[in-house]
């Protein structure tokens, strides 16, 4: 089995993995980081989105071995101790989740948007969320939360 | 997913050799077609050869009226490239509407063209602009590259290295996306080029195709009205749960009209 080494949430990790191990399974099963979810097997739902080297990526459509030397950030890597990341805080404030299954992927995707576009319009937010499905909220509060977080992050 | 051996190629030459020595070797670029297909056990390569990091397959350049895009360049990089936006805005716009942001953060032009999904977007731009697909062996004109449903002129083990697009006088792409997958239910690329007007249709048939009738009409008058009454035959078009062949034929005319209007705006 090949060995793969990468940085996950700022920590160096390395393991022997089968090449067919998906990044999401590596994160969940080897590292116990179960915040990253699997919601589909067609690469469409976005519950598994993580950040790889500064870009949001579906970790269900990425082999762990492809991430050799990469910097990966998951939902667990966002908060600073007890302080939530502004995007997480905005989701809480705006009631942007119900069951919460889609939330980690939504938050990771939204952070990538705000990094590229500091003041996204409502339309831009909705278009950006094309790859993130939510079965509960109807999206309205998610869109509100992202706009609010963008404002906080602009300072 | 079935088990396989993973190789990270250090060069195109090495990738070709690895592919040749495998019992069933598959190149991996963005993985956004290959991995879902493998997950569903519809593909079971013995060896996966990762070419995504190869420097020789990266990059975008514009010179002498030609836009050159390396095969492993991601959709998002084409969509956001200031050079592409300036030289062929329709191409950047097309790339920016492939799938969703995470698909665009990984999927590549070479992967899309090698796969030649009948509903993929890039084939419309390549055929519509009369681009050339370059491989480790040769240069293939768009008109000779696409061979129908998931079929291309590529031979076993041939690697796409780059695609060159001649800059058009005017061009635009309009797609009617499948609301779930974002793939084109129908997409039409129109271009006014040095060699005349080209109209390429994706999503509608078993593979991307040109509409000679529309090209002729637009050659005489490059206005939306010129194609308003031209209908492609629904005879060989796709019919599935998403749309009937007749509806797809109807959409071709609508998308062509909108594309011409956009190209003129
Ligand atoms: C949810 C979702 C939505 C999508 N929506 C759209 C859409 O709206 N429009 C659209 O056009 N596409 C869409 N796609 C497909 C996406 O654009 C893919 O990324 C693309 O089709 C394949 O590119 P890739 O780099 O991911 O290729 P891979 O999956 O890595 O490879 C695909 C095939 O091409 C071969 N290959 C890759 N690179 C080369 C090369 N340089 N030379 C020779 N062979 C090569 C591989 O061996 C493999 O057989 C979608 C995909 C997903 C998962
Ligand atoms: S689990 Fe659904 S897109 Fe990754
Ligand atoms: S909150 Fe339940 S799926 Fe989004």
GROMACS .gro file of C-alpha atoms and ligand atoms in nm:
model
  481
    1UNK     CA    1   0.000   0.000   0.000
    2UNK     CA    2   0.135   0.345  -0.083
    3UNK     CA    3   0.207   0.590   0.195
    4UNK     CA    4   0.054   0.934   0.174
    5UNK     CA    5   0.152   1.236   0.380
    6UNK     CA    6  -0.037   1.562   0.397
    7UNK     CA    7  -0.121   1.849   0.631
    8UNK     CA    8  -0.474   1.830   0.772
    9UNK     CA    9  -0.594   2.127   0.976
   10UNK     CA   10  -0.235   2.232   1.029
   11UNK     CA   11  -0.111   1.892   1.149
   12UNK     CA   12   0.114   1.662   0.954
   13UNK     CA   13  -0.046   1.321   0.902
   14UNK     CA   14   0.070   1.018   0.714
   15UNK     CA   15  -0.069   0.671   0.657
   16UNK     CA   16  -0.060   0.369   0.433
   17UNK     CA   17  -0.374   0.373   0.222
   18UNK     CA   18  -0.519   0.172  -0.062
   19UNK     CA   19  -0.512   0.385  -0.377
   20UNK     CA   20  -0.891   0.356  -0.401
   21UNK     CA   21  -0.941   0.527  -0.063
   22UNK     CA   22  -1.131   0.848  -0.122
   23UNK     CA   23  -1.010   1.154   0.065
   24UNK     CA   24  -1.342   1.174   0.249
   25UNK     CA   25  -1.304   0.821   0.379
   26UNK     CA   26  -0.946   0.886   0.480
   27UNK     CA   27  -1.057   1.192   0.678
   28UNK     CA   28  -1.350   1.020   0.842
   29UNK     CA   29  -1.218   0.672   0.902
   30UNK     CA   30  -0.842   0.713   0.947
   31UNK     CA   31  -0.838   1.054   1.111
   32UNK     CA   32  -1.178   1.042   1.283
   33UNK     CA   33  -1.274   1.377   1.132
   34UNK     CA   34  -1.640   1.296   1.083
   35UNK     CA   35  -1.753   1.655   1.023
   36UNK     CA   36  -1.701   1.601   0.651
   37UNK     CA   37  -2.009   1.415   0.527
   38UNK     CA   38  -2.103   1.189   0.238
   39UNK     CA   39  -2.446   1.266   0.098
   40UNK     CA   40  -2.439   1.107  -0.245
   41UNK     CA   41  -2.237   0.883  -0.473
   42UNK     CA   42  -2.265   1.103  -0.782
   43UNK     CA   43  -2.043   1.399  -0.683
   44UNK     CA   44  -2.343   1.631  -0.678
   45UNK     CA   45  -2.443   1.713  -0.318
   46UNK     CA   46  -2.141   1.898  -0.178
   47UNK     CA   47  -2.173   1.760   0.179
   48UNK     CA   48  -1.809   1.648   0.150
   49UNK     CA   49  -1.652   1.981   0.050
   50UNK     CA   50  -1.313   2.057   0.207
   51UNK     CA   51  -1.039   2.303   0.122
   52UNK     CA   52  -0.734   2.167  -0.060
   53UNK     CA   53  -0.449   2.413  -0.112
   54UNK     CA   54  -0.687   2.708  -0.108
   55UNK     CA   55  -0.969   2.574  -0.327
   56UNK     CA   56  -1.297   2.408  -0.227
   57UNK     CA   57  -1.306   2.050  -0.351
   58UNK     CA   58  -1.546   1.756  -0.319
   59UNK     CA   59  -1.346   1.515  -0.104
   60UNK     CA   60  -1.560   1.226  -0.233
   61UNK     CA   61  -1.417   1.285  -0.581
   62UNK     CA   62  -1.054   1.293  -0.486
   63UNK     CA   63  -0.829   1.003  -0.395
   64UNK     CA   64  -0.634   1.034  -0.071
   65UNK     CA   65  -0.315   0.945  -0.265
   66UNK     CA   66  -0.369   1.249  -0.488
   67UNK     CA   67  -0.325   1.471  -0.181
   68UNK     CA   68   0.042   1.392  -0.120
   69UNK     CA   69   0.197   1.710   0.019
   70UNK     CA   70  -0.132   1.900   0.013
   71UNK     CA   71  -0.275   2.129   0.279
   72UNK     CA   72  -0.628   2.019   0.364
   73UNK     CA   73  -0.870   2.211   0.584
   74UNK     CA   74  -1.193   2.053   0.706
   75UNK     CA   75  -1.480   2.199   0.906
   76UNK     CA   76  -1.297   2.093   1.223
   77UNK     CA   77  -1.007   2.319   1.133
   78UNK     CA   78  -1.202   2.646   1.123
   79UNK     CA   79  -1.276   2.744   1.482
   80UNK     CA   80  -1.004   2.901   1.697
   81UNK     CA   81  -1.056   2.722   2.028
   82UNK     CA   82  -1.402   2.820   2.146
   83UNK     CA   83  -1.440   3.095   1.889
   84UNK     CA   84  -1.627   2.992   1.578
   85UNK     CA   85  -1.513   3.105   1.236
   86UNK     CA   86  -1.724   3.406   1.121
   87UNK     CA   87  -1.893   3.183   0.862
   88UNK     CA   88  -1.989   2.926   1.126
   89UNK     CA   89  -2.108   3.204   1.357
   90UNK     CA   90  -2.320   3.355   1.079
   91UNK     CA   91  -2.482   3.018   1.006
   92UNK     CA   92  -2.575   2.993   1.376
   93UNK     CA   93  -2.697   3.352   1.402
   94UNK     CA   94  -2.910   3.328   1.089
   95UNK     CA   95  -3.061   2.987   1.157
   96UNK     CA   96  -2.900   2.861   0.835
   97UNK     CA   97  -2.928   2.495   0.929
   98UNK     CA   98  -3.191   2.250   1.036
   99UNK     CA   99  -3.065   1.891   1.036
  100UNK     CA  100  -2.712   2.018   0.972
  101UNK     CA  101  -2.610   1.743   0.734
  102UNK     CA  102  -2.523   1.979   0.448
  103UNK     CA  103  -2.374   2.245   0.676
  104UNK     CA  104  -2.003   2.152   0.681
  105UNK     CA  105  -1.995   2.146   0.301
  106UNK     CA  106  -2.196   2.469   0.279
  107UNK     CA  107  -1.959   2.646   0.518
  108UNK     CA  108  -1.644   2.523   0.340
  109UNK     CA  109  -1.784   2.619   0.000
  110UNK     CA  110  -1.903   2.960   0.124
  111UNK     CA  111  -1.558   3.042   0.265
  112UNK     CA  112  -1.407   2.977  -0.078
  113UNK     CA  113  -1.663   3.214  -0.233
  114UNK     CA  114  -1.593   3.496   0.012
  115UNK     CA  115  -1.220   3.453  -0.039
  116UNK     CA  116  -1.266   3.515  -0.412
  117UNK     CA  117  -1.545   3.770  -0.391
  118UNK     CA  118  -1.548   3.987  -0.080
  119UNK     CA  119  -1.900   4.124  -0.132
  120UNK     CA  120  -2.101   3.866  -0.326
  121UNK     CA  121  -2.452   3.963  -0.435
  122UNK     CA  122  -2.746   3.741  -0.349
  123UNK     CA  123  -2.743   3.608  -0.703
  124UNK     CA  124  -2.370   3.533  -0.689
  125UNK     CA  125  -2.416   3.346  -0.362
  126UNK     CA  126  -2.701   3.140  -0.506
  127UNK     CA  127  -2.503   3.058  -0.819
  128UNK     CA  128  -2.199   2.962  -0.614
  129UNK     CA  129  -2.410   2.715  -0.414
  130UNK     CA  130  -2.496   2.519  -0.728
  131UNK     CA  131  -2.285   2.230  -0.597
  132UNK     CA  132  -2.430   2.224  -0.244
  133UNK     CA  133  -2.767   2.064  -0.186
  134UNK     CA  134  -2.978   2.124   0.126
  135UNK     CA  135  -3.291   1.919   0.184
  136UNK     CA  136  -3.417   2.122   0.479
  137UNK     CA  137  -3.374   2.496   0.479
  138UNK     CA  138  -3.489   2.611   0.138
  139UNK     CA  139  -3.157   2.797   0.114
  140UNK     CA  140  -3.289   3.143   0.212
  141UNK     CA  141  -3.118   3.156   0.550
  142UNK     CA  142  -2.801   3.001   0.411
  143UNK     CA  143  -2.780   3.284   0.157
  144UNK     CA  144  -2.846   3.538   0.433
  145UNK     CA  145  -2.579   3.385   0.655
  146UNK     CA  146  -2.317   3.395   0.379
  147UNK     CA  147  -2.393   3.761   0.304
  148UNK     CA  148  -2.369   3.842   0.674
  149UNK     CA  149  -2.042   3.652   0.714
  150UNK     CA  150  -1.897   3.828   0.410
  151UNK     CA  151  -1.976   4.158   0.577
  152UNK     CA  152  -1.812   4.052   0.905
  153UNK     CA  153  -1.508   3.920   0.722
  154UNK     CA  154  -1.471   4.249   0.530
  155UNK     CA  155  -1.448   4.412   0.873
  156UNK     CA  156  -1.461   0.106  -0.637
  157UNK     CA  157  -1.241  -0.182  -0.753
  158UNK     CA  158  -0.877  -0.180  -0.647
  159UNK     CA  159  -0.610  -0.041  -0.882
  160UNK     CA  160  -0.247   0.069  -0.883
  161UNK     CA  161  -0.183   0.442  -0.865
  162UNK     CA  162   0.106   0.612  -1.043
  163UNK     CA  163   0.199   0.979  -1.044
  164UNK     CA  164   0.362   1.038  -1.383
  165UNK     CA  165   0.664   1.268  -1.399
  166UNK     CA  166   0.624   1.348  -1.768
  167UNK     CA  167   0.389   1.283  -2.058
  168UNK     CA  168   0.639   1.032  -2.196
  169UNK     CA  169   0.642   0.842  -1.869
  170UNK     CA  170   0.261   0.851  -1.853
  171UNK     CA  171   0.240   0.701  -2.201
  172UNK     CA  172   0.486   0.424  -2.105
  173UNK     CA  173   0.299   0.346  -1.783
  174UNK     CA  174  -0.029   0.329  -1.972
  175UNK     CA  175   0.121   0.094  -2.229
  176UNK     CA  176   0.263  -0.146  -1.973
  177UNK     CA  177  -0.065  -0.168  -1.775
  178UNK     CA  178  -0.327  -0.427  -1.858
  179UNK     CA  179  -0.589  -0.151  -1.848
  180UNK     CA  180  -0.436   0.188  -1.781
  181UNK     CA  181  -0.638   0.506  -1.743
  182UNK     CA  182  -0.508   0.862  -1.723
  183UNK     CA  183  -0.637   1.073  -1.434
  184UNK     CA  184  -0.663   1.450  -1.471
  185UNK     CA  185  -0.934   1.628  -1.269
  186UNK     CA  186  -1.097   1.298  -1.183
  187UNK     CA  187  -1.446   1.445  -1.209
  188UNK     CA  188  -1.556   1.195  -1.467
  189UNK     CA  189  -1.322   0.905  -1.398
  190UNK     CA  190  -1.367   0.883  -1.018
  191UNK     CA  191  -1.751   0.894  -1.023
  192UNK     CA  192  -1.745   0.630  -1.299
  193UNK     CA  193  -1.508   0.411  -1.097
  194UNK     CA  194  -1.717   0.458  -0.783
  195UNK     CA  195  -2.013   0.318  -0.970
  196UNK     CA  196  -1.795   0.034  -1.095
  197UNK     CA  197  -1.863   0.133  -1.453
  198UNK     CA  198  -1.487   0.160  -1.507
  199UNK     CA  199  -1.226  -0.068  -1.353
  200UNK     CA  200  -0.880   0.031  -1.468
  201UNK     CA  201  -0.595  -0.187  -1.341
  202UNK     CA  202  -0.373   0.121  -1.324
  203UNK     CA  203  -0.453   0.489  -1.280
  204UNK     CA  204  -0.187   0.725  -1.411
  205UNK     CA  205  -0.213   1.072  -1.259
  206UNK     CA  206  -0.119   1.342  -1.510
  207UNK     CA  207  -0.290   1.631  -1.329
  208UNK     CA  208   0.030   1.780  -1.190
  209UNK     CA  209   0.236   1.774  -1.510
  210UNK     CA  210   0.379   2.120  -1.580
  211UNK     CA  211   0.390   2.055  -1.954
  212UNK     CA  212   0.008   2.022  -1.956
  213UNK     CA  213  -0.065   2.346  -1.768
  214UNK     CA  214  -0.120   2.702  -1.861
  215UNK     CA  215  -0.296   2.954  -2.077
  216UNK     CA  216  -0.137   3.182  -2.333
  217UNK     CA  217  -0.261   3.418  -2.601
  218UNK     CA  218  -0.046   3.512  -2.898
  219UNK     CA  219  -0.092   3.588  -3.266
  220UNK     CA  220  -0.469   3.547  -3.264
  221UNK     CA  221  -0.455   3.208  -3.092
  222UNK     CA  222  -0.555   3.107  -2.741
  223UNK     CA  223  -0.360   2.803  -2.618
  224UNK     CA  224  -0.483   2.607  -2.318
  225UNK     CA  225  -0.284   2.323  -2.161
  226UNK     CA  226  -0.480   1.999  -2.131
  227UNK     CA  227  -0.464   1.983  -1.750
  228UNK     CA  228  -0.586   2.342  -1.708
  229UNK     CA  229  -0.889   2.351  -1.481
  230UNK     CA  230  -1.225   2.490  -1.587
  231UNK     CA  231  -1.208   2.758  -1.315
  232UNK     CA  232  -0.869   2.880  -1.438
  233UNK     CA  233  -1.005   2.924  -1.791
  234UNK     CA  234  -1.320   3.096  -1.659
  235UNK     CA  235  -1.118   3.344  -1.452
  236UNK     CA  236  -0.833   3.403  -1.694
  237UNK     CA  237  -0.809   3.773  -1.787
  238UNK     CA  238  -0.638   3.674  -2.116
  239UNK     CA  239  -0.915   3.435  -2.219
  240UNK     CA  240  -1.185   3.681  -2.109
  241UNK     CA  241  -1.031   3.940  -2.336
  242UNK     CA  242  -0.951   3.724  -2.640
  243UNK     CA  243  -1.251   3.487  -2.647
  244UNK     CA  244  -1.500   3.593  -2.378
  245UNK     CA  245  -1.741   3.320  -2.492
  246UNK     CA  246  -1.485   3.053  -2.398
  247UNK     CA  247  -1.433   3.191  -2.046
  248UNK     CA  248  -1.809   3.222  -2.007
  249UNK     CA  249  -1.862   2.860  -2.115
  250UNK     CA  250  -1.596   2.732  -1.874
  251UNK     CA  251  -1.754   2.935  -1.593
  252UNK     CA  252  -2.084   2.751  -1.635
  253UNK     CA  253  -1.954   2.395  -1.628
  254UNK     CA  254  -2.106   2.206  -1.335
  255UNK     CA  255  -2.051   2.391  -1.009
  256UNK     CA  256  -1.757   2.575  -0.847
  257UNK     CA  257  -1.606   2.257  -0.699
  258UNK     CA  258  -1.628   2.076  -1.034
  259UNK     CA  259  -1.455   2.376  -1.192
  260UNK     CA  260  -1.185   2.366  -0.923
  261UNK     CA  261  -1.085   2.018  -1.043
  262UNK     CA  262  -1.216   1.931  -1.393
  263UNK     CA  263  -0.985   1.992  -1.689
  264UNK     CA  264  -1.030   2.070  -2.057
  265UNK     CA  265  -0.829   1.765  -2.163
  266UNK     CA  266  -1.042   1.534  -1.949
  267UNK     CA  267  -1.360   1.682  -2.087
  268UNK     CA  268  -1.247   1.643  -2.448
  269UNK     CA  269  -1.108   1.290  -2.399
  270UNK     CA  270  -1.434   1.184  -2.241
  271UNK     CA  271  -1.657   1.360  -2.500
  272UNK     CA  272  -1.979   1.332  -2.302
  273UNK     CA  273  -2.268   1.411  -2.539
  274UNK     CA  274  -2.386   1.679  -2.292
  275UNK     CA  275  -2.045   1.834  -2.218
  276UNK     CA  276  -1.981   2.202  -2.284
  277UNK     CA  277  -1.621   2.222  -2.411
  278UNK     CA  278  -1.687   2.015  -2.725
  279UNK     CA  279  -1.923   2.293  -2.842
  280UNK     CA  280  -1.648   2.555  -2.809
  281UNK     CA  281  -1.385   2.337  -2.974
  282UNK     CA  282  -1.608   2.256  -3.272
  283UNK     CA  283  -1.770   2.602  -3.281
  284UNK     CA  284  -1.441   2.789  -3.291
  285UNK     CA  285  -1.270   2.536  -3.517
  286UNK     CA  286  -1.002   2.465  -3.257
  287UNK     CA  287  -0.721   2.211  -3.282
  288UNK     CA  288  -0.662   1.932  -3.030
  289UNK     CA  289  -0.289   1.862  -2.986
  290UNK     CA  290  -0.167   1.530  -2.854
  291UNK     CA  291   0.169   1.370  -2.780
  292UNK     CA  292   0.155   1.240  -3.139
  293UNK     CA  293  -0.023   1.489  -3.363
  294UNK     CA  294  -0.259   1.781  -3.411
  295UNK     CA  295  -0.626   1.698  -3.476
  296UNK     CA  296  -0.871   1.950  -3.622
  297UNK     CA  297  -1.200   1.980  -3.437
  298UNK     CA  298  -1.393   1.864  -3.744
  299UNK     CA  299  -1.201   1.536  -3.734
  300UNK     CA  300  -1.182   1.492  -3.357
  301UNK     CA  301  -1.538   1.420  -3.240
  302UNK     CA  302  -1.673   1.081  -3.346
  303UNK     CA  303  -2.009   1.059  -3.168
  304UNK     CA  304  -2.115   0.919  -2.831
  305UNK     CA  305  -1.806   0.919  -2.601
  306UNK     CA  306  -1.594   0.851  -2.914
  307UNK     CA  307  -1.304   1.063  -3.034
  308UNK     CA  308  -1.015   1.036  -3.277
  309UNK     CA  309  -0.780   0.961  -2.982
  310UNK     CA  310  -0.603   0.627  -2.998
  311UNK     CA  311  -0.524   0.403  -2.700
  312UNK     CA  312  -0.267   0.572  -2.482
  313UNK     CA  313  -0.271   0.902  -2.671
  314UNK     CA  314  -0.251   1.206  -2.441
  315UNK     CA  315  -0.404   1.543  -2.517
  316UNK     CA  316  -0.138   1.803  -2.442
  317UNK     CA  317  -0.311   2.129  -2.534
  318UNK     CA  318  -0.590   2.288  -2.733
  319UNK     CA  319  -0.545   2.588  -2.961
  320UNK     CA  320  -0.841   2.816  -3.034
  321UNK     CA  321  -0.832   3.075  -3.311
  322UNK     CA  322  -0.972   3.406  -3.185
  323UNK     CA  323  -1.312   3.470  -3.342
  324UNK     CA  324  -1.454   3.801  -3.456
  325UNK     CA  325  -1.764   3.732  -3.246
  326UNK     CA  326  -1.875   3.430  -3.049
  327UNK     CA  327  -2.119   3.325  -2.778
  328UNK     CA  328  -2.245   3.012  -2.607
  329UNK     CA  329  -2.590   2.958  -2.462
  330UNK     CA  330  -2.689   2.648  -2.275
  331UNK     CA  331  -3.010   2.522  -2.130
  332UNK     CA  332  -2.868   2.337  -1.832
  333UNK     CA  333  -3.018   2.027  -1.680
  334UNK     CA  334  -3.121   2.178  -1.347
  335UNK     CA  335  -2.976   1.890  -1.144
  336UNK     CA  336  -2.645   1.813  -1.313
  337UNK     CA  337  -2.581   2.146  -1.494
  338UNK     CA  338  -2.476   1.948  -1.802
  339UNK     CA  339  -2.624   2.085  -2.124
  340UNK     CA  340  -2.971   1.963  -2.212
  341UNK     CA  341  -2.892   2.166  -2.521
  342UNK     CA  342  -2.605   2.407  -2.574
  343UNK     CA  343  -2.529   2.609  -2.887
  344UNK     CA  344  -2.199   2.779  -2.965
  345UNK     CA  345  -2.201   3.033  -3.249
  346UNK     CA  346  -1.889   3.196  -3.389
  347UNK     CA  347  -1.816   3.440  -3.666
  348UNK     CA  348  -1.469   3.332  -3.773
  349UNK     CA  349  -1.227   3.415  -4.054
  350UNK     CA  350  -1.340   3.101  -4.233
  351UNK     CA  351  -1.711   3.183  -4.198
  352UNK     CA  352  -1.983   3.129  -3.941
  353UNK     CA  353  -1.975   2.809  -3.733
  354UNK     CA  354  -2.260   2.673  -3.523
  355UNK     CA  355  -2.195   2.378  -3.290
  356UNK     CA  356  -2.467   2.201  -3.094
  357UNK     CA  357  -2.405   1.991  -2.782
  358UNK     CA  358  -2.643   1.801  -2.554
  359UNK     CA  359  -2.899   1.744  -2.825
  360UNK     CA  360  -2.758   1.448  -3.014
  361UNK     CA  361  -2.527   1.151  -2.955
  362UNK     CA  362  -2.233   1.390  -2.994
  363UNK     CA  363  -2.157   1.752  -3.074
  364UNK     CA  364  -2.251   1.848  -3.434
  365UNK     CA  365  -2.261   2.149  -3.667
  366UNK     CA  366  -2.576   2.288  -3.823
  367UNK     CA  367  -2.504   2.368  -4.188
  368UNK     CA  368  -2.845   2.536  -4.234
  369UNK     CA  369  -2.785   2.776  -3.947
  370UNK     CA  370  -2.431   2.848  -4.060
  371UNK     CA  371  -2.554   2.937  -4.408
  372UNK     CA  372  -2.830   3.164  -4.278
  373UNK     CA  373  -2.596   3.339  -4.035
  374UNK     CA  374  -2.335   3.373  -4.308
  375UNK     CA  375  -2.587   3.581  -4.502
  376UNK     CA  376  -2.704   3.777  -4.197
  377UNK     CA  377  -2.550   3.741  -3.851
  378UNK     CA  378  -2.872   3.830  -3.668
  379UNK     CA  379  -3.088   3.628  -3.428
  380UNK     CA  380  -3.380   3.651  -3.671
  381UNK     CA  381  -3.181   3.465  -3.934
  382UNK     CA  382  -3.203   3.140  -3.735
  383UNK     CA  383  -3.548   3.194  -3.582
  384UNK     CA  384  -3.727   2.978  -3.836
  385UNK     CA  385  -3.457   2.713  -3.881
  386UNK     CA  386  -3.530   2.384  -3.708
  387UNK     CA  387  -3.286   2.097  -3.686
  388UNK     CA  388  -3.444   1.758  -3.748
  389UNK     CA  389  -3.530   1.571  -3.429
  390UNK     CA  390  -3.474   1.239  -3.604
  391UNK     CA  391  -3.132   1.157  -3.453
  392UNK     CA  392  -3.163   1.360  -3.135
  393UNK     CA  393  -3.166   1.221  -2.780
  394UNK     CA  394  -3.487   1.139  -2.599
  395UNK     CA  395  -3.470   1.065  -2.226
  396UNK     CA  396  -3.638   1.144  -1.895
  397UNK     CA  397  -3.508   1.500  -1.915
  398UNK     CA  398  -3.640   1.598  -2.258
  399UNK     CA  399  -3.786   1.449  -2.575
  400UNK     CA  400  -3.608   1.471  -2.910
  401UNK     CA  401  -3.870   1.720  -3.033
  402UNK     CA  402  -3.819   1.945  -2.732
  403UNK     CA  403  -3.443   1.929  -2.780
  404UNK     CA  404  -3.485   2.026  -3.147
  405UNK     CA  405  -3.695   2.321  -3.036
  406UNK     CA  406  -3.432   2.424  -2.781
  407UNK     CA  407  -3.158   2.421  -3.045
  408UNK     CA  408  -3.334   2.702  -3.231
  409UNK     CA  409  -3.403   2.897  -2.911
  410UNK     CA  410  -3.044   2.864  -2.785
  411UNK     CA  411  -2.904   2.952  -3.129
  412UNK     CA  412  -3.112   3.270  -3.140
  413UNK     CA  413  -3.000   3.369  -2.791
  414UNK     CA  414  -2.638   3.290  -2.868
  415UNK     CA  415  -2.639   3.512  -3.177
  416UNK     CA  416  -2.805   3.793  -2.982
  417UNK     CA  417  -2.541   3.756  -2.710
  418UNK     CA  418  -2.256   3.751  -2.963
  419UNK     CA  419  -2.388   4.077  -3.111
  420UNK     CA  420  -2.441   4.250  -2.777
  421LIG     C1  421  -2.144   1.706  -1.054
  421LIG     C2  422  -2.078   1.722  -1.187
  421LIG     C3  423  -2.130   1.812  -1.279
  421LIG     C4  424  -2.070   1.829  -1.403
  421LIG     N1  425  -2.126   1.920  -1.490
  421LIG     C5  426  -2.070   1.936  -1.612
  421LIG     C6  427  -2.124   2.031  -1.704
  421LIG     O1  428  -2.220   2.104  -1.676
  421LIG     N2  429  -2.064   2.042  -1.826
  421LIG     C7  430  -1.956   1.966  -1.860
  421LIG     O2  431  -1.908   1.982  -1.971
  421LIG     N3  432  -1.902   1.879  -1.774
  421LIG     C8  433  -1.956   1.862  -1.652
  421LIG     N4  434  -1.899   1.773  -1.564
  421LIG     C9  435  -1.780   1.696  -1.606
  421LIG    C10  436  -1.653   1.770  -1.571
  421LIG     O3  437  -1.637   1.881  -1.654
  421LIG    C11  438  -1.532   1.677  -1.582
  421LIG     O4  439  -1.432   1.737  -1.507
  421LIG    C12  440  -1.476   1.654  -1.719
  421LIG     O5  441  -1.571   1.600  -1.806
  421LIG    C13  442  -1.360   1.555  -1.717
  421LIG     O6  443  -1.244   1.621  -1.687
  421LIG     P1  444  -1.147   1.568  -1.575
  421LIG     O7  445  -1.024   1.647  -1.586
  421LIG     O8  446  -1.217   1.563  -1.448
  421LIG     O9  447  -1.115   1.419  -1.632
  421LIG     P2  448  -1.091   1.280  -1.559
  421LIG    O10  449  -1.212   1.238  -1.487
  421LIG    O11  450  -0.964   1.281  -1.487
  421LIG    O12  451  -1.075   1.190  -1.689
  421LIG    C14  452  -1.183   1.165  -1.778
  421LIG    C15  453  -1.134   1.077  -1.893
  421LIG    O13  454  -1.044   1.149  -1.977
  421LIG    C16  455  -0.916   1.086  -1.983
  421LIG     N5  456  -0.818   1.195  -1.985
  421LIG    C17  457  -0.804   1.296  -1.894
  421LIG     N6  458  -0.710   1.383  -1.935
  421LIG    C18  459  -0.660   1.336  -2.052
  421LIG    C19  460  -0.562   1.383  -2.143
  421LIG     N7  461  -0.493   1.496  -2.121
  421LIG     N8  462  -0.539   1.309  -2.254
  421LIG    C20  463  -0.607   1.195  -2.279
  421LIG     N9  464  -0.703   1.146  -2.197
  421LIG    C21  465  -0.729   1.216  -2.084
  421LIG    C22  466  -0.910   0.997  -1.861
  421LIG    O14  467  -0.827   0.888  -1.882
  421LIG    C23  468  -1.056   0.955  -1.846
  421LIG    O15  469  -1.085   0.849  -1.931
  421LIG    C24  470  -1.955   1.753  -1.438
  421LIG    C25  471  -1.900   1.663  -1.346
  421LIG    C26  472  -1.960   1.648  -1.221
  421LIG    C27  473  -1.899   1.551  -1.125
  422LIG     S1  474  -2.067   1.325  -0.110
  422LIG    FE1  475  -2.204   1.421  -0.246
  422LIG     S2  476  -2.069   1.548  -0.361
  422LIG    FE2  477  -1.935   1.444  -0.230
  423LIG     S1  478  -2.989   2.153   0.696
  423LIG    FE1  479  -3.058   1.953   0.652
  423LIG     S2  480  -2.972   1.921   0.457
  423LIG    FE2  481  -2.928   2.125   0.490
   0.00000   0.00000   0.00000
